[in-house]
Coordinates of C-alpha atoms in Angstrom, one line a residue:
X1 CA 0.0 0.0 0.0
X2 CA 1.4 3.4 -1.0
X3 CA 1.9 6.3 1.4
X4 CA 2.4 10.0 0.7
X5 CA 6.2 9.4 0.5
X6 CA 6.1 6.3 -1.7
X7 CA 6.0 6.4 -5.6
X8 CA 2.9 4.9 -7.1
X9 CA 5.0 3.0 -9.5
X10 CA 8.4 2.8 -11.1
X11 CA 9.5 2.4 -14.7
X12 CA 12.2 -0.1 -15.9
X13 CA 13.4 0.7 -19.4
X14 CA 15.4 -2.1 -20.9
X15 CA 17.6 -2.3 -24.0
X16 CA 19.8 -5.0 -25.4
X17 CA 23.2 -4.2 -23.9
X18 CA 26.7 -3.1 -24.6
X19 CA 30.3 -3.8 -23.6
X20 CA 31.7 -1.9 -20.7
X21 CA 34.5 -0.6 -22.9
X22 CA 35.6 -0.7 -26.5
X23 CA 38.3 -3.3 -25.7
X24 CA 38.6 -7.0 -26.7
X25 CA 38.3 -8.3 -23.2
X26 CA 35.1 -6.4 -22.4
X27 CA 33.6 -7.2 -25.8
X28 CA 34.4 -10.9 -25.2
X29 CA 32.5 -10.9 -21.9
X30 CA 29.6 -9.2 -23.5
X31 CA 29.4 -11.5 -26.5
X32 CA 29.7 -14.6 -24.3
X33 CA 26.6 -13.6 -22.3
X34 CA 24.7 -12.4 -25.3
X35 CA 25.4 -15.3 -27.6
X36 CA 24.8 -17.9 -24.8
X37 CA 21.2 -16.9 -24.5
X38 CA 19.0 -19.5 -26.3
X39 CA 16.6 -16.8 -27.2
X40 CA 19.3 -15.4 -29.4
X41 CA 20.9 -18.6 -30.6
X42 CA 18.6 -21.6 -30.2
X43 CA 21.0 -24.3 -31.3
X44 CA 21.7 -27.2 -29.0
X45 CA 24.3 -25.9 -26.5
X46 CA 26.3 -29.1 -26.9
X47 CA 26.9 -28.1 -30.5
X48 CA 26.9 -24.3 -30.1
X49 CA 29.0 -23.7 -27.0
X50 CA 32.3 -25.2 -28.5
X51 CA 31.8 -23.1 -31.6
X52 CA 31.1 -20.0 -29.5
X53 CA 34.0 -20.5 -27.1
X54 CA 36.7 -22.0 -29.4
X55 CA 36.0 -20.0 -32.5
X56 CA 33.7 -16.9 -32.3
X57 CA 35.0 -15.6 -28.9
X58 CA 38.6 -16.0 -30.1
X59 CA 38.0 -14.2 -33.5
X60 CA 35.3 -11.6 -33.2
X61 CA 36.2 -9.6 -30.1
X62 CA 39.1 -7.8 -31.7
X63 CA 37.1 -6.9 -34.8
X64 CA 34.0 -5.8 -32.8
X65 CA 36.1 -3.8 -30.4
X66 CA 37.6 -1.9 -33.2
X67 CA 34.1 -1.1 -34.5
X68 CA 33.0 0.1 -31.0
X69 CA 36.0 2.4 -30.8
X70 CA 35.0 4.1 -34.0
X71 CA 31.6 5.1 -32.5
X72 CA 32.4 5.3 -28.7
X73 CA 31.3 8.5 -27.1
X74 CA 33.2 10.5 -24.4
X75 CA 30.7 9.4 -21.8
X76 CA 30.6 5.7 -23.0
X77 CA 28.8 3.4 -25.4
X78 CA 26.3 5.3 -27.6
X79 CA 23.5 2.8 -26.8
X80 CA 23.9 3.5 -23.0
X81 CA 24.6 7.2 -23.2
X82 CA 21.8 8.0 -25.5
X83 CA 19.4 5.7 -23.7
X84 CA 20.2 7.3 -20.4
X85 CA 19.7 10.8 -21.7
X86 CA 16.3 9.6 -22.9
X87 CA 15.6 8.1 -19.4
X88 CA 16.5 11.4 -17.7
X89 CA 14.2 13.4 -20.1
X90 CA 11.3 11.0 -19.5
X91 CA 11.8 11.2 -15.7
X92 CA 11.8 15.0 -15.9
X93 CA 8.7 15.1 -18.0
X94 CA 6.8 12.6 -15.8
X95 CA 7.7 14.5 -12.7
X96 CA 6.8 18.0 -13.7
X97 CA 3.6 17.5 -11.8
X98 CA 2.9 15.6 -8.6
X99 CA 4.5 15.6 -5.2
X100 CA 6.2 12.2 -5.5
X101 CA 8.8 11.5 -8.1
X102 CA 8.3 8.5 -10.4
X103 CA 11.6 6.6 -10.5
X104 CA 12.7 5.7 -14.1
X105 CA 15.6 3.2 -14.4
X106 CA 17.6 2.2 -17.4
X107 CA 18.9 -1.4 -17.6
X108 CA 20.4 -3.9 -20.1
X109 CA 19.4 -7.5 -20.9
X110 CA 23.1 -8.3 -21.3
X111 CA 26.0 -6.5 -19.6
X112 CA 25.7 -3.6 -17.3
X113 CA 23.6 -2.2 -15.6
X114 CA 21.7 -5.5 -15.4
X115 CA 18.0 -5.9 -15.2
X116 CA 18.5 -7.2 -11.6
X117 CA 20.4 -4.1 -10.7
X118 CA 17.7 -1.9 -12.2
X119 CA 15.0 -3.8 -10.2
X120 CA 17.0 -3.4 -7.0
X121 CA 17.1 0.4 -7.5
X122 CA 13.3 0.4 -7.7
X123 CA 13.1 -1.9 -4.7
X124 CA 15.2 0.6 -2.7
X125 CA 12.8 3.3 -3.8
X126 CA 10.1 1.3 -2.1
X127 CA 8.3 0.7 -5.5
X128 CA 5.8 -2.2 -5.4
X129 CA 4.5 -1.6 -8.9
X130 CA 6.8 -1.8 -12.0
X131 CA 6.1 -1.0 -15.6
X132 CA 8.6 -2.8 -17.8
X133 CA 9.3 -1.0 -21.0
X134 CA 11.5 -2.9 -23.5
X135 CA 13.1 -0.4 -25.8
X136 CA 12.2 -2.5 -28.9
X137 CA 9.4 -1.0 -31.1
X138 CA 8.8 -4.4 -32.8
X139 CA 8.3 -7.5 -30.6
X140 CA 10.6 -10.5 -31.1
X141 CA 11.3 -13.5 -29.0
X142 CA 15.0 -12.8 -29.5
X143 CA 14.8 -9.3 -27.8
X144 CA 11.6 -8.5 -26.0
X145 CA 11.0 -12.0 -24.7
X146 CA 14.6 -12.1 -23.5
X147 CA 13.9 -9.1 -21.2
X148 CA 11.0 -11.0 -19.6
X149 CA 13.2 -14.1 -19.1
X150 CA 15.9 -12.1 -17.3
X151 CA 13.3 -10.3 -15.2
X152 CA 11.5 -13.5 -14.2
X153 CA 14.8 -15.3 -13.4
X154 CA 15.7 -12.5 -11.0
X155 CA 12.3 -12.6 -9.4
X156 CA 12.8 -16.3 -8.6
X157 CA 14.9 -15.2 -5.7
X158 CA 12.3 -12.8 -4.3
X159 CA 9.9 -13.9 -1.6
X160 CA 7.4 -11.2 -2.7
X161 CA 6.9 -9.9 -6.2
X162 CA 5.9 -6.4 -7.2
X163 CA 2.9 -5.8 -9.4
X164 CA 4.1 -6.0 -13.0
X165 CA 2.9 -4.5 -16.3
X166 CA 4.8 -5.6 -19.4
X167 CA 4.7 -3.6 -22.6
X168 CA 4.9 -5.9 -25.6
X169 CA 5.8 -3.4 -28.3
X170 CA 4.7 -0.2 -30.0
X171 CA 5.3 -0.8 -33.7
X172 CA 2.1 0.9 -34.7
X173 CA 1.7 3.5 -32.0
X174 CA 0.6 6.8 -33.5
X175 CA 3.2 8.9 -31.7
X176 CA 6.0 6.5 -32.8
X177 CA 4.9 6.7 -36.5
X178 CA 4.6 10.5 -36.2
X179 CA 8.0 10.8 -34.7
X180 CA 9.6 8.7 -37.4
X181 CA 7.8 10.6 -40.2
X182 CA 8.8 14.0 -38.7
X183 CA 12.4 13.0 -38.4
X184 CA 12.4 11.9 -42.1
X185 CA 10.7 15.2 -43.2
X186 CA 13.3 17.2 -41.2
X187 CA 16.1 15.3 -43.0
X188 CA 14.6 16.0 -46.4
X189 CA 14.2 19.7 -45.5
X190 CA 17.8 19.8 -44.3
X191 CA 19.3 18.3 -47.4
X192 CA 17.0 20.2 -49.7
X193 CA 15.5 17.2 -51.5
X194 CA 13.2 14.2 -51.0
X195 CA 15.0 11.0 -51.7
X196 CA 14.1 7.3 -52.0
X197 CA 13.6 6.0 -48.5
X198 CA 15.0 2.8 -47.2
X199 CA 13.7 1.4 -43.9
X200 CA 16.2 -1.1 -42.7
X201 CA 15.6 -3.4 -39.7
X202 CA 18.0 -5.7 -37.7
X203 CA 17.4 -9.2 -39.1
X204 CA 16.7 -12.5 -37.4
X205 CA 17.0 -16.0 -38.8
X206 CA 14.0 -16.8 -41.2
X207 CA 13.5 -20.0 -39.2
X208 CA 12.5 -18.0 -36.2
X209 CA 9.7 -16.2 -38.1
X210 CA 8.6 -19.5 -39.7
X211 CA 8.2 -20.9 -36.2
X212 CA 5.9 -18.0 -35.2
X213 CA 8.0 -15.0 -34.2
X214 CA 5.9 -12.0 -35.3
X215 CA 8.9 -9.7 -35.7
X216 CA 8.8 -9.4 -39.6
X217 CA 5.1 -8.6 -39.6
X218 CA 5.5 -5.9 -37.0
X219 CA 8.5 -4.4 -38.9
X220 CA 6.6 -4.3 -42.2
X221 CA 3.6 -2.7 -40.4
X222 CA 5.8 0.1 -39.2
X223 CA 7.3 0.6 -42.6
X224 CA 3.8 0.7 -44.2
X225 CA 2.5 3.2 -41.7
X226 CA 5.5 5.5 -42.0
X227 CA 5.2 5.4 -45.8
X228 CA 1.5 6.1 -45.6
X229 CA 2.1 9.0 -43.2
X230 CA 4.6 10.5 -45.6
X231 CA 2.3 10.0 -48.6
X232 CA 4.8 7.7 -50.4
X233 CA 3.9 5.4 -53.2
X234 CA 5.4 1.9 -53.5
X235 CA 8.2 3.0 -55.8
X236 CA 9.4 5.7 -53.3
X237 CA 10.3 3.4 -50.4
X238 CA 12.0 0.0 -49.7
X239 CA 11.8 -2.3 -46.7
X240 CA 15.0 -4.4 -46.0
X241 CA 16.9 -6.2 -43.2
X242 CA 20.6 -5.9 -42.2
X243 CA 23.0 -7.4 -39.6
X244 CA 23.1 -11.1 -40.7
X245 CA 25.3 -13.5 -38.8
X246 CA 26.2 -17.1 -39.7
X247 CA 25.3 -19.1 -42.7
X248 CA 21.6 -19.9 -42.4
X249 CA 18.9 -17.9 -44.2
X250 CA 17.7 -14.7 -42.5
X251 CA 14.8 -12.4 -43.2
X252 CA 14.9 -11.0 -46.7
X253 CA 15.3 -8.8 -48.6
X254 CA 18.9 -8.3 -47.5
X255 CA 19.9 -4.7 -47.3
X256 CA 23.3 -5.1 -48.9
X257 CA 21.8 -6.9 -51.9
X258 CA 19.1 -4.3 -52.4
X259 CA 21.5 -1.3 -52.1
X260 CA 23.9 -2.8 -54.6
X261 CA 21.1 -3.2 -57.1
X262 CA 19.7 0.4 -56.7
X263 CA 22.2 2.4 -58.9
X264 CA 21.5 0.3 -62.0
X265 CA 17.8 0.9 -61.5
X266 CA 18.4 4.6 -61.4
X267 CA 18.1 5.0 -57.6
X268 CA 21.3 6.9 -56.9
X269 CA 20.2 9.2 -54.0
X270 CA 18.7 7.6 -50.9
X271 CA 18.0 8.1 -47.2
X272 CA 18.1 5.2 -44.8
X273 CA 16.5 4.9 -41.4
X274 CA 16.5 2.0 -38.9
X275 CA 13.1 2.0 -37.1
X276 CA 13.9 -1.1 -35.0
X277 CA 16.4 0.9 -32.8
X278 CA 15.0 3.3 -30.2
X279 CA 18.5 4.9 -29.8
X280 CA 21.6 4.8 -32.0
X281 CA 24.1 2.1 -31.4
X282 CA 26.9 0.1 -33.1
X283 CA 24.7 -1.3 -35.7
X284 CA 23.3 2.1 -36.8
X285 CA 26.4 4.3 -36.4
X286 CA 28.9 1.9 -37.9
X287 CA 27.1 -0.8 -40.0
X288 CA 24.2 1.2 -41.4
X289 CA 25.9 4.6 -41.6
X290 CA 29.3 3.5 -43.0
X291 CA 29.4 -0.1 -44.2
X292 CA 26.2 -0.1 -46.2
X293 CA 26.8 3.4 -47.4
X294 CA 30.3 2.5 -48.7
X295 CA 28.9 -0.5 -50.5
X296 CA 26.1 1.5 -52.1
X297 CA 28.5 4.1 -53.4
X298 CA 30.9 1.5 -54.6
X299 CA 28.2 0.3 -56.9
X300 CA 27.3 3.7 -58.3
X301 CA 25.3 5.4 -55.5
X302 CA 25.8 9.1 -55.4
X303 CA 24.1 10.3 -52.1
X304 CA 23.5 8.2 -49.0
X305 CA 22.5 9.7 -45.7
X306 CA 21.4 7.9 -42.5
X307 CA 18.5 9.4 -40.5
X308 CA 19.3 9.1 -36.8
X309 CA 17.1 7.1 -34.4
X310 CA 14.6 9.1 -32.3
X311 CA 17.1 9.0 -29.4
X312 CA 16.2 11.6 -26.7
X313 CA 14.3 13.8 -29.1
X314 CA 11.1 15.5 -28.0
X315 CA 9.1 13.1 -30.1
X316 CA 10.6 10.1 -28.4
X317 CA 10.1 11.5 -24.9
X318 CA 6.4 12.2 -25.8
X319 CA 6.0 8.7 -27.1
X320 CA 7.5 7.0 -24.1
X321 CA 5.6 9.2 -21.6
X322 CA 2.4 8.4 -23.4
X323 CA 3.2 4.6 -23.3
X324 CA 3.9 4.9 -19.6
X325 CA 0.7 6.9 -18.9
X326 CA -1.5 4.5 -21.0
X327 CA -0.1 1.4 -19.2
X328 CA -0.2 2.8 -15.6
X329 CA -3.7 4.3 -15.5
X330 CA -5.0 1.6 -13.2
X331 CA -2.2 2.3 -10.7
X332 CA -2.8 6.1 -10.8
X333 CA -6.3 5.4 -9.4
X334 CA -5.0 3.3 -6.5

């Protein structure tokens, strides 16, 4: 039961995770935890763990650390820094009114700060109602469900649970679509022209979708709604997936293949946006911005500009505050 000095609820914002430093050892620790989760790689551990420990974790950390160094910010990893700025702005907006501050905590599924650490902060604030807000616009068992797994695993050790509200996703939320559309319009105005729009999402193995993961349907819905909001016809936008890993088939069309084919079709000036990411991170700042852009230009592309994630923008703060308000109405009345 709440008192005048106890928050009515707390918010736990959760993103994927990031290494503690752009160094091989830190990257290796992070990748080991991330790639050991069977939500991410569902292969039999007897087969997968030797591959992971003997090959991948001895080869990839150096390469990945180098990529992280190219995007690392003064305050730390972009994914954490930008996410924490967003958290702070959300907390400030939520607490403009009311006598009791609503605690808003930022945590990671893998790496630091962990979900358990975030939950402990809320526990110390005497919160007994928690809204869990995964920072993934489109639900996937590989991301959103992994948040729930980690949270429930931590609660196994608790003799008493808080009330929980879990947000599934917000792929078609009007404020999300509006925010994306406005950011694209701003880019077009800034560059002085409207270009072909590429909406690129982080891929998952096709097999996962075939087994029922709704992720590709949610991604396509987002793309369709953004295109509709911008008044684009089918020839003016393209939906693709990037960030493949391994040899099996992933969601198609592959971004790299589509971008290579564009110049010969006369599409030589494009903008690209990655709506699956709430805040910018390694994948958007290094892979999407530079790797895909370099490939596109190598095949004849003339202009390629990445449109940043919504990050800690006013549009994103408004979206998250509305999600929080919509999903805690029943607690406000208590």
